[in-house]
Amino acid sequence: MKITKLAINHLRMPLVSPFETSFGRAEERESLLIEAFSEGMSGFGECVADRDPGYAYETSGTAWHILQEFIAPLVFGVDFSSPQDFPDLVSPIRGHPMAKAGLEMALWDLAGKLGDVSVQSMVGGKQETVPVGVSVGLQACPEELVDVVEEYLADGYQRIKIKIKPERDVGDTGAVRRAYPDILLQVDANSAYNLGTAQSLLPLDDMDVLVIEQPLAEDDLWDHRTLLSSFRTPLCLDESIVSLRHARQALEMDACRIVNIKAGRVGGLTNGIKIHDLCRSKGIPVWCGGMLETGVGRAANLALASLPGFKLPGDISASSRYYQQDITNESFTLNPDSTITVPQCPGLGVTIDRRALDQYSVKKVILTAEDYSN
Ligand code: OSB
Ligand code: MG
């Protein structure tokens, strides 16, 4: 499979409701959609870097730059026998896992379409459906949070994740727990604490919380290890796990009990699968995180989350939870048992609504090998 052309669209899409985390409030979601062409077919990949470097250092702008200047020229001229060749090819480019993952996803979709096989079966997933939950942003006050949670429970979500930050942690979690004593509930701090301030989270230990996700800084495996022993509730890492090596070291130093896997954060599905395999061999449960993806990224998340080591519900919600109008013709809906069905058609199993794509594109570039010929 030789890539003859790449098209990159920079998207800006309005969210159905603002999404607030400890690192900021967003009313729109930016991302890049990458289309890779070969043998008369094309595949799509989503780069999950957002407008601001709040969750990670990458942005839609840095990913655009890295893709156009450094990744694209490496890709032209290579004959891929599998998308799994991609991580080694781009390893000379330091960092920038989201930029890499966006293009790798397009290779998975394209290889699946050319070989008439679903990405789910390419990655080795078997389950037809995947258990999912919903990630709820910070609200104006605990009472409003309880109202929003009530709506999602009415939609059928059987696991709720709430965002927390200092001063908005124990009160918010307690309010949801008192309103709903039996639901599966977890919290995500997105790195808002340090070893000192994280002591304020100790009351969560009595609130039957599934996991406390990423309380400390991204580059702080060691302090997570120190913090972990203060809690009975399992600590889970998201931002800190940016590669297979980080996953291995986190497990070796006992910095977490559970791992959130996002293909975008770790440079693509190939690395995501390797982290899954490692955690499974060590008996560490994993679950699939989300980045407010469009239908393209959501399809890839569902394929990944259908691997057997994904033991907790994923942050993979119905399309309507994110966007009024998605860029895929297919939309994902929640099954009555709080699962979403994994697409079975070749590749990622979704098709692009070109009108919606044009509507949300703020910038577009088409690249071929000739663009790099001197
Ligand atoms: O930390 O898991 C996170 C969204 C954007 C960036 C980071 C995170 C999230 C979510 C939303 O929690 C998950 C989703 O529904 O896609
Ligand atoms: Mg998270």
Short mmCIF file of C-alpha atoms and ligand atoms in Angstrom, two decimals:
data_model
loop_
_atom_site.label_atom_id
_atom_site.label_comp_id
_atom_site.label_asym_id
_atom_site.label_seq_id
_atom_site.Cartn_x
_atom_site.Cartn_y
_atom_site.Cartn_z
CA MET A 1 0.00 0.00 0.00
CA LYS A 2 1.65 3.20 -1.26
CA ILE A 3 0.16 6.54 -0.27
CA THR A 4 -0.16 8.77 -3.35
CA LYS A 5 -1.98 11.74 -1.83
CA LEU A 6 -2.99 13.17 1.54
CA ALA A 7 -5.75 15.67 2.29
CA ILE A 8 -5.85 17.36 5.68
CA ASN A 9 -8.86 19.33 6.91
CA HIS A 10 -8.71 21.47 10.03
CA LEU A 11 -12.15 21.22 11.64
CA ARG A 12 -13.95 23.42 14.12
CA MET A 13 -17.25 21.96 15.29
CA PRO A 14 -19.76 23.33 17.81
CA LEU A 15 -20.40 21.00 20.78
CA VAL A 16 -24.02 20.38 21.79
CA SER A 17 -23.15 21.75 25.22
CA PRO A 18 -20.00 23.40 26.63
CA PHE A 19 -17.47 20.93 28.04
CA GLU A 20 -15.60 22.19 31.11
CA THR A 21 -12.61 20.47 32.71
CA SER A 22 -9.95 21.54 35.19
CA PHE A 23 -7.97 22.91 32.20
CA GLY A 24 -10.71 25.00 30.63
CA ARG A 25 -14.13 25.38 29.08
CA ALA A 26 -14.83 24.63 25.42
CA GLU A 27 -17.88 25.37 23.29
CA GLU A 28 -16.24 24.08 20.13
CA ARG A 29 -13.96 21.19 19.31
CA GLU A 30 -11.08 21.49 16.87
CA SER A 31 -9.44 18.46 15.25
CA LEU A 32 -7.80 17.42 11.99
CA LEU A 33 -9.30 14.95 9.56
CA ILE A 34 -6.68 13.20 7.45
CA GLU A 35 -7.58 11.43 4.23
CA ALA A 36 -4.97 9.07 2.75
CA PHE A 37 -5.27 7.87 -0.86
CA SER A 38 -4.01 4.67 -2.49
CA GLU A 39 -5.09 2.39 -5.34
CA GLY A 40 -8.21 4.41 -6.10
CA MET A 41 -9.45 4.27 -2.50
CA SER A 42 -9.09 6.51 0.54
CA GLY A 43 -9.08 6.09 4.30
CA PHE A 44 -9.78 8.61 7.06
CA GLY A 45 -8.05 9.31 10.35
CA GLU A 46 -8.79 11.80 13.10
CA CYS A 47 -6.09 13.74 14.92
CA VAL A 48 -7.47 14.55 18.39
CA ALA A 49 -5.25 17.54 19.20
CA ASP A 50 -7.52 20.46 20.15
CA ARG A 51 -7.13 24.22 19.76
CA ASP A 52 -5.39 24.80 23.10
CA PRO A 53 -2.49 22.94 24.77
CA GLY A 54 -4.59 22.31 27.91
CA TYR A 55 -4.86 18.52 27.97
CA ALA A 56 -1.54 17.91 26.21
CA TYR A 57 1.16 20.06 24.58
CA GLU A 58 -0.08 19.29 21.08
CA THR A 59 -2.63 21.57 19.39
CA SER A 60 -4.45 21.39 16.08
CA GLY A 61 -1.89 23.94 14.90
CA THR A 62 1.21 21.97 15.96
CA ALA A 63 -0.26 18.76 14.54
CA TRP A 64 -0.92 20.48 11.21
CA HIS A 65 2.71 21.66 11.12
CA ILE A 66 4.19 18.28 12.11
CA LEU A 67 1.99 16.39 9.65
CA GLN A 68 2.71 18.68 6.72
CA GLU A 69 6.42 19.28 7.30
CA PHE A 70 7.63 16.02 8.82
CA ILE A 71 5.20 13.09 8.73
CA ALA A 72 3.85 13.44 5.17
CA PRO A 73 7.31 13.42 3.51
CA LEU A 74 8.20 10.22 5.39
CA VAL A 75 4.99 8.51 4.30
CA PHE A 76 5.27 9.21 0.54
CA GLY A 77 7.35 6.57 -1.18
CA VAL A 78 6.90 3.89 1.48
CA ASP A 79 5.11 0.67 0.55
CA PHE A 80 3.24 -0.27 3.75
CA SER A 81 2.66 -3.97 4.29
CA SER A 82 0.60 -3.04 7.39
CA PRO A 83 -0.40 0.10 9.33
CA GLN A 84 1.74 -1.42 12.08
CA ASP A 85 4.83 -0.39 10.03
CA PHE A 86 3.95 3.25 10.74
CA PRO A 87 5.27 3.81 14.32
CA ASP A 88 8.83 2.76 13.37
CA LEU A 89 8.71 4.94 10.25
CA VAL A 90 7.87 8.08 12.27
CA SER A 91 10.01 7.28 15.31
CA PRO A 92 12.73 9.79 14.21
CA ILE A 93 10.12 12.52 14.89
CA ARG A 94 10.28 13.15 18.61
CA GLY A 95 6.94 13.29 20.45
CA HIS A 96 3.76 14.54 18.74
CA PRO A 97 1.81 11.32 19.25
CA MET A 98 -1.54 12.87 18.29
CA ALA A 99 -0.25 14.06 14.92
CA LYS A 100 1.17 10.59 14.28
CA ALA A 101 -1.98 8.79 15.45
CA GLY A 102 -4.17 10.81 13.08
CA LEU A 103 -2.31 9.61 10.03
CA GLU A 104 -1.90 6.08 11.33
CA MET A 105 -5.69 5.83 11.75
CA ALA A 106 -6.16 6.76 8.08
CA LEU A 107 -3.79 3.90 7.16
CA TRP A 108 -5.84 1.44 9.24
CA ASP A 109 -9.06 2.58 7.57
CA LEU A 110 -7.50 2.42 4.10
CA ALA A 111 -5.84 -0.97 4.64
CA GLY A 112 -9.15 -2.36 5.90
CA LYS A 113 -11.06 -1.05 2.88
CA LEU A 114 -8.44 -2.37 0.43
CA GLY A 115 -8.41 -5.78 2.15
CA ASP A 116 -12.20 -5.88 2.69
CA VAL A 117 -11.80 -6.37 6.44
CA SER A 118 -12.92 -4.32 9.44
CA VAL A 119 -10.44 -2.49 11.65
CA GLN A 120 -12.04 -4.36 14.52
CA SER A 121 -10.90 -7.71 13.14
CA MET A 122 -7.52 -6.25 12.11
CA VAL A 123 -6.82 -5.25 15.71
CA GLY A 124 -8.13 -8.60 17.00
CA GLY A 125 -11.35 -7.41 18.67
CA LYS A 126 -14.24 -9.82 18.88
CA GLN A 127 -17.11 -8.37 20.94
CA GLU A 128 -20.02 -7.06 18.89
CA THR A 129 -20.77 -4.35 21.42
CA VAL A 130 -18.69 -2.39 23.92
CA PRO A 131 -19.86 -1.19 27.38
CA VAL A 132 -19.74 2.61 27.57
CA GLY A 133 -20.32 5.52 29.91
CA VAL A 134 -20.45 9.27 29.65
CA SER A 135 -17.95 11.92 30.74
CA VAL A 136 -19.71 14.90 32.33
CA GLY A 137 -18.00 18.28 32.45
CA LEU A 138 -17.91 20.66 35.44
CA GLN A 139 -21.24 22.43 35.95
CA ALA A 140 -22.09 25.72 37.67
CA CYS A 141 -22.85 24.02 41.00
CA PRO A 142 -23.35 20.50 42.44
CA GLU A 143 -27.15 20.75 42.06
CA GLU A 144 -26.84 21.43 38.33
CA LEU A 145 -24.38 18.57 38.02
CA VAL A 146 -26.91 16.21 39.58
CA ASP A 147 -29.52 17.42 37.06
CA VAL A 148 -27.18 16.78 34.13
CA VAL A 149 -26.28 13.33 35.49
CA GLU A 150 -29.99 12.56 35.82
CA GLU A 151 -30.48 13.28 32.11
CA TYR A 152 -27.64 10.99 31.08
CA LEU A 153 -28.94 8.22 33.34
CA ALA A 154 -32.35 8.67 31.70
CA ASP A 155 -30.62 8.28 28.30
CA GLY A 156 -29.40 4.89 29.54
CA TYR A 157 -25.75 5.47 30.46
CA GLN A 158 -24.85 3.05 33.24
CA ARG A 159 -21.51 4.64 34.14
CA ILE A 160 -20.94 8.30 34.91
CA LYS A 161 -17.58 10.07 34.99
CA ILE A 162 -17.46 13.57 36.44
CA LYS A 163 -14.71 16.12 36.04
CA ILE A 164 -13.24 17.49 39.26
CA LYS A 165 -10.80 20.24 40.29
CA PRO A 166 -9.73 21.75 43.62
CA GLU A 167 -12.77 23.08 45.54
CA ARG A 168 -15.06 21.19 43.14
CA ASP A 169 -14.24 17.63 44.08
CA VAL A 170 -15.65 16.16 47.30
CA GLY A 171 -18.79 18.35 47.20
CA ASP A 172 -19.62 17.50 43.56
CA THR A 173 -18.88 13.80 43.96
CA GLY A 174 -20.82 13.57 47.21
CA ALA A 175 -23.84 15.28 45.66
CA VAL A 176 -23.95 12.79 42.78
CA ARG A 177 -23.34 9.84 45.08
CA ARG A 178 -26.13 10.89 47.50
CA ALA A 179 -28.57 11.37 44.61
CA TYR A 180 -27.62 8.02 43.04
CA PRO A 181 -26.26 5.62 45.68
CA ASP A 182 -25.87 2.67 43.28
CA ILE A 183 -24.48 3.98 39.98
CA LEU A 184 -20.99 3.30 38.63
CA LEU A 185 -19.25 6.62 39.29
CA GLN A 186 -15.69 7.77 38.62
CA VAL A 187 -13.83 11.09 38.69
CA ASP A 188 -11.23 12.72 36.44
CA ALA A 189 -8.98 15.55 37.68
CA ASN A 190 -6.98 16.14 34.48
CA SER A 191 -3.80 16.90 36.46
CA ALA A 192 -5.31 19.62 38.64
CA TYR A 193 -3.57 18.62 41.91
CA ASN A 194 -0.14 18.18 43.45
CA LEU A 195 0.90 15.83 46.25
CA GLY A 196 -0.16 18.38 48.86
CA THR A 197 -3.50 19.51 47.46
CA ALA A 198 -4.48 15.94 46.51
CA GLN A 199 -4.93 15.16 50.21
CA SER A 200 -8.29 16.94 49.89
CA LEU A 201 -9.45 13.99 47.77
CA LEU A 202 -9.23 11.50 50.66
CA PRO A 203 -13.01 11.64 51.44
CA LEU A 204 -13.61 10.14 47.96
CA ASP A 205 -12.45 6.86 49.46
CA ASP A 206 -15.81 6.62 51.24
CA MET A 207 -17.91 7.44 48.15
CA ASP A 208 -17.54 4.17 46.27
CA VAL A 209 -15.69 5.72 43.31
CA LEU A 210 -14.51 3.30 40.59
CA VAL A 211 -11.29 5.18 39.82
CA ILE A 212 -9.63 8.53 40.44
CA GLU A 213 -8.20 9.52 37.05
CA GLN A 214 -4.99 11.53 36.63
CA PRO A 215 -4.90 13.64 39.82
CA LEU A 216 -1.30 14.84 39.28
CA ALA A 217 0.81 16.23 36.47
CA GLU A 218 1.37 14.47 33.17
CA ASP A 219 5.12 14.07 33.73
CA ASP A 220 4.74 12.91 37.31
CA LEU A 221 4.68 9.12 37.46
CA TRP A 222 6.70 9.18 40.64
CA ASP A 223 4.33 11.34 42.70
CA HIS A 224 1.39 9.23 41.51
CA ARG A 225 3.23 6.28 42.95
CA THR A 226 3.61 8.10 46.27
CA LEU A 227 -0.02 9.26 46.28
CA LEU A 228 -1.48 5.87 45.39
CA SER A 229 -0.78 4.34 48.81
CA SER A 230 -2.95 6.99 50.53
CA PHE A 231 -6.08 5.72 48.75
CA ARG A 232 -8.13 2.55 48.72
CA THR A 233 -9.77 3.79 45.48
CA PRO A 234 -7.66 2.77 42.45
CA LEU A 235 -5.71 5.56 40.75
CA CYS A 236 -5.92 5.52 36.95
CA LEU A 237 -3.53 7.29 34.59
CA ASP A 238 -4.56 9.07 31.41
CA GLU A 239 -2.25 12.01 30.46
CA SER A 240 0.88 10.33 31.93
CA ILE A 241 0.78 7.31 29.63
CA VAL A 242 2.11 8.66 26.34
CA SER A 243 3.95 5.53 25.14
CA LEU A 244 4.41 1.83 25.73
CA ARG A 245 7.54 2.67 27.70
CA HIS A 246 5.62 5.00 30.03
CA ALA A 247 3.00 2.28 30.53
CA ARG A 248 5.65 -0.30 31.39
CA GLN A 249 7.41 2.04 33.81
CA ALA A 250 4.13 3.08 35.45
CA LEU A 251 3.32 -0.58 36.09
CA GLU A 252 6.85 -1.38 37.25
CA MET A 253 6.87 1.46 39.78
CA ASP A 254 3.23 0.83 40.79
CA ALA A 255 2.11 4.35 39.83
CA CYS A 256 -1.44 3.27 38.96
CA ARG A 257 -3.82 0.30 39.26
CA ILE A 258 -5.79 0.97 36.06
CA VAL A 259 -4.84 2.49 32.69
CA ASN A 260 -6.92 4.69 30.38
CA ILE A 261 -5.88 3.99 26.77
CA LYS A 262 -6.41 6.62 24.08
CA ALA A 263 -4.86 5.75 20.73
CA GLY A 264 -4.34 9.45 20.01
CA ARG A 265 -2.33 10.02 23.17
CA VAL A 266 0.02 7.08 22.52
CA GLY A 267 0.74 7.63 18.81
CA GLY A 268 -1.92 5.37 17.34
CA LEU A 269 -3.76 2.07 17.46
CA THR A 270 -0.59 0.00 17.10
CA ASN A 271 0.81 1.40 20.34
CA GLY A 272 -2.61 1.27 21.98
CA ILE A 273 -2.81 -2.46 21.27
CA LYS A 274 0.69 -2.98 22.69
CA ILE A 275 -0.23 -1.16 25.90
CA HIS A 276 -3.40 -3.24 26.13
CA ASP A 277 -1.36 -6.44 25.70
CA LEU A 278 1.18 -5.39 28.33
CA CYS A 279 -1.49 -4.44 30.89
CA ARG A 280 -3.40 -7.65 30.22
CA SER A 281 -0.29 -9.75 30.80
CA LYS A 282 0.18 -7.99 34.17
CA GLY A 283 -3.48 -8.23 35.21
CA ILE A 284 -3.98 -4.45 35.02
CA PRO A 285 -7.48 -3.53 33.75
CA VAL A 286 -7.66 -0.94 30.97
CA TRP A 287 -10.48 1.13 29.52
CA CYS A 288 -10.84 3.29 26.45
CA GLY A 289 -10.76 7.05 26.97
CA GLY A 290 -12.24 9.58 24.59
CA MET A 291 -11.32 13.00 23.18
CA LEU A 292 -14.77 14.20 22.06
CA GLU A 293 -14.09 12.55 18.71
CA THR A 294 -16.15 12.78 15.55
CA GLY A 295 -17.66 9.56 14.19
CA VAL A 296 -14.28 8.71 12.64
CA GLY A 297 -12.34 8.61 15.90
CA ARG A 298 -15.30 7.05 17.69
CA ALA A 299 -15.29 4.12 15.22
CA ALA A 300 -11.58 3.55 15.95
CA ASN A 301 -12.19 3.73 19.71
CA LEU A 302 -14.93 1.12 19.47
CA ALA A 303 -12.65 -1.26 17.53
CA LEU A 304 -9.88 -0.84 20.11
CA ALA A 305 -12.22 -1.14 23.10
CA SER A 306 -13.47 -4.50 21.81
CA LEU A 307 -10.17 -6.13 22.84
CA PRO A 308 -10.50 -8.44 25.85
CA GLY A 309 -8.43 -6.41 28.34
CA PHE A 310 -10.86 -3.46 28.25
CA LYS A 311 -12.60 -4.24 31.53
CA LEU A 312 -14.28 -0.94 32.44
CA PRO A 313 -16.83 1.00 30.34
CA GLY A 314 -15.23 3.40 27.85
CA ASP A 315 -15.67 7.17 27.45
CA ILE A 316 -17.39 6.44 24.14
CA SER A 317 -20.81 8.05 24.09
CA ALA A 318 -23.52 8.38 21.46
CA SER A 319 -22.86 10.86 18.64
CA SER A 320 -25.72 13.05 19.92
CA ARG A 321 -23.87 13.64 23.20
CA TYR A 322 -21.19 15.57 21.28
CA TYR A 323 -22.42 17.08 18.01
CA GLN A 324 -25.70 18.20 16.49
CA GLN A 325 -24.26 17.32 13.10
CA ASP A 326 -21.32 14.92 12.82
CA ILE A 327 -19.02 14.55 9.79
CA THR A 328 -19.90 10.87 9.33
CA ASN A 329 -23.10 9.72 7.64
CA GLU A 330 -23.43 7.07 10.34
CA SER A 331 -24.23 8.11 13.89
CA PHE A 332 -23.60 6.02 16.95
CA THR A 333 -26.45 5.36 19.34
CA LEU A 334 -26.61 3.88 22.81
CA ASN A 335 -28.05 0.37 23.10
CA PRO A 336 -30.46 -0.28 26.01
CA ASP A 337 -27.72 -2.14 27.92
CA SER A 338 -25.37 0.91 27.89
CA THR A 339 -23.25 -0.47 25.06
CA ILE A 340 -22.43 0.81 21.57
CA THR A 341 -22.18 -1.54 18.59
CA VAL A 342 -18.77 -1.85 16.91
CA PRO A 343 -18.90 -1.12 13.15
CA GLN A 344 -18.44 -4.23 11.00
CA CYS A 345 -18.00 -2.76 7.50
CA PRO A 346 -14.51 -2.73 5.94
CA GLY A 347 -12.04 -0.27 7.47
CA LEU A 348 -13.42 1.87 10.27
CA GLY A 349 -16.91 1.23 8.92
CA VAL A 350 -17.95 4.86 8.56
CA THR A 351 -18.40 7.16 5.55
CA ILE A 352 -17.90 10.92 5.37
CA ASP A 353 -20.66 13.48 4.92
CA ARG A 354 -18.74 15.77 2.51
CA ARG A 355 -21.15 18.66 3.02
CA ALA A 356 -20.69 18.57 6.79
CA LEU A 357 -16.92 18.24 6.31
CA ASP A 358 -16.85 21.36 4.12
CA GLN A 359 -19.10 23.22 6.52
CA TYR A 360 -16.77 22.64 9.50
CA SER A 361 -13.42 22.98 7.70
CA VAL A 362 -11.52 26.16 8.47
CA LYS A 363 -8.45 25.14 6.45
CA LYS A 364 -7.54 22.44 3.97
CA VAL A 365 -4.39 21.25 2.23
CA ILE A 366 -3.70 18.55 -0.35
CA LEU A 367 -0.24 16.99 -0.36
CA THR A 368 1.51 14.75 -2.87
CA ALA A 369 5.08 13.45 -3.21
CA GLU A 370 5.84 16.28 -5.67
CA ASP A 371 5.42 18.81 -2.86
CA TYR A 372 8.59 17.39 -1.30
CA SER A 373 10.65 16.66 -4.40
CA ASN A 374 13.43 19.18 -3.75
O1 OSB B 1 -9.43 13.54 30.19
O2 OSB B 1 -10.64 12.00 29.45
C1 OSB B 1 -10.25 13.16 29.38
C2 OSB B 1 -12.19 15.04 26.66
C3 OSB B 1 -11.18 15.80 26.12
C4 OSB B 1 -9.92 15.75 26.67
C5 OSB B 1 -9.66 14.90 27.76
C6 OSB B 1 -10.65 14.09 28.28
C7 OSB B 1 -11.95 14.20 27.74
C8 OSB B 1 -13.10 13.47 28.26
C9 OSB B 1 -14.26 13.23 27.32
O3 OSB B 1 -13.19 13.12 29.42
C10 OSB B 1 -14.38 11.81 26.89
C11 OSB B 1 -15.30 11.66 25.70
O4 OSB B 1 -16.49 11.47 25.90
O5 OSB B 1 -14.82 11.71 24.55
MG MG B 2 -8.95 11.83 31.42
#
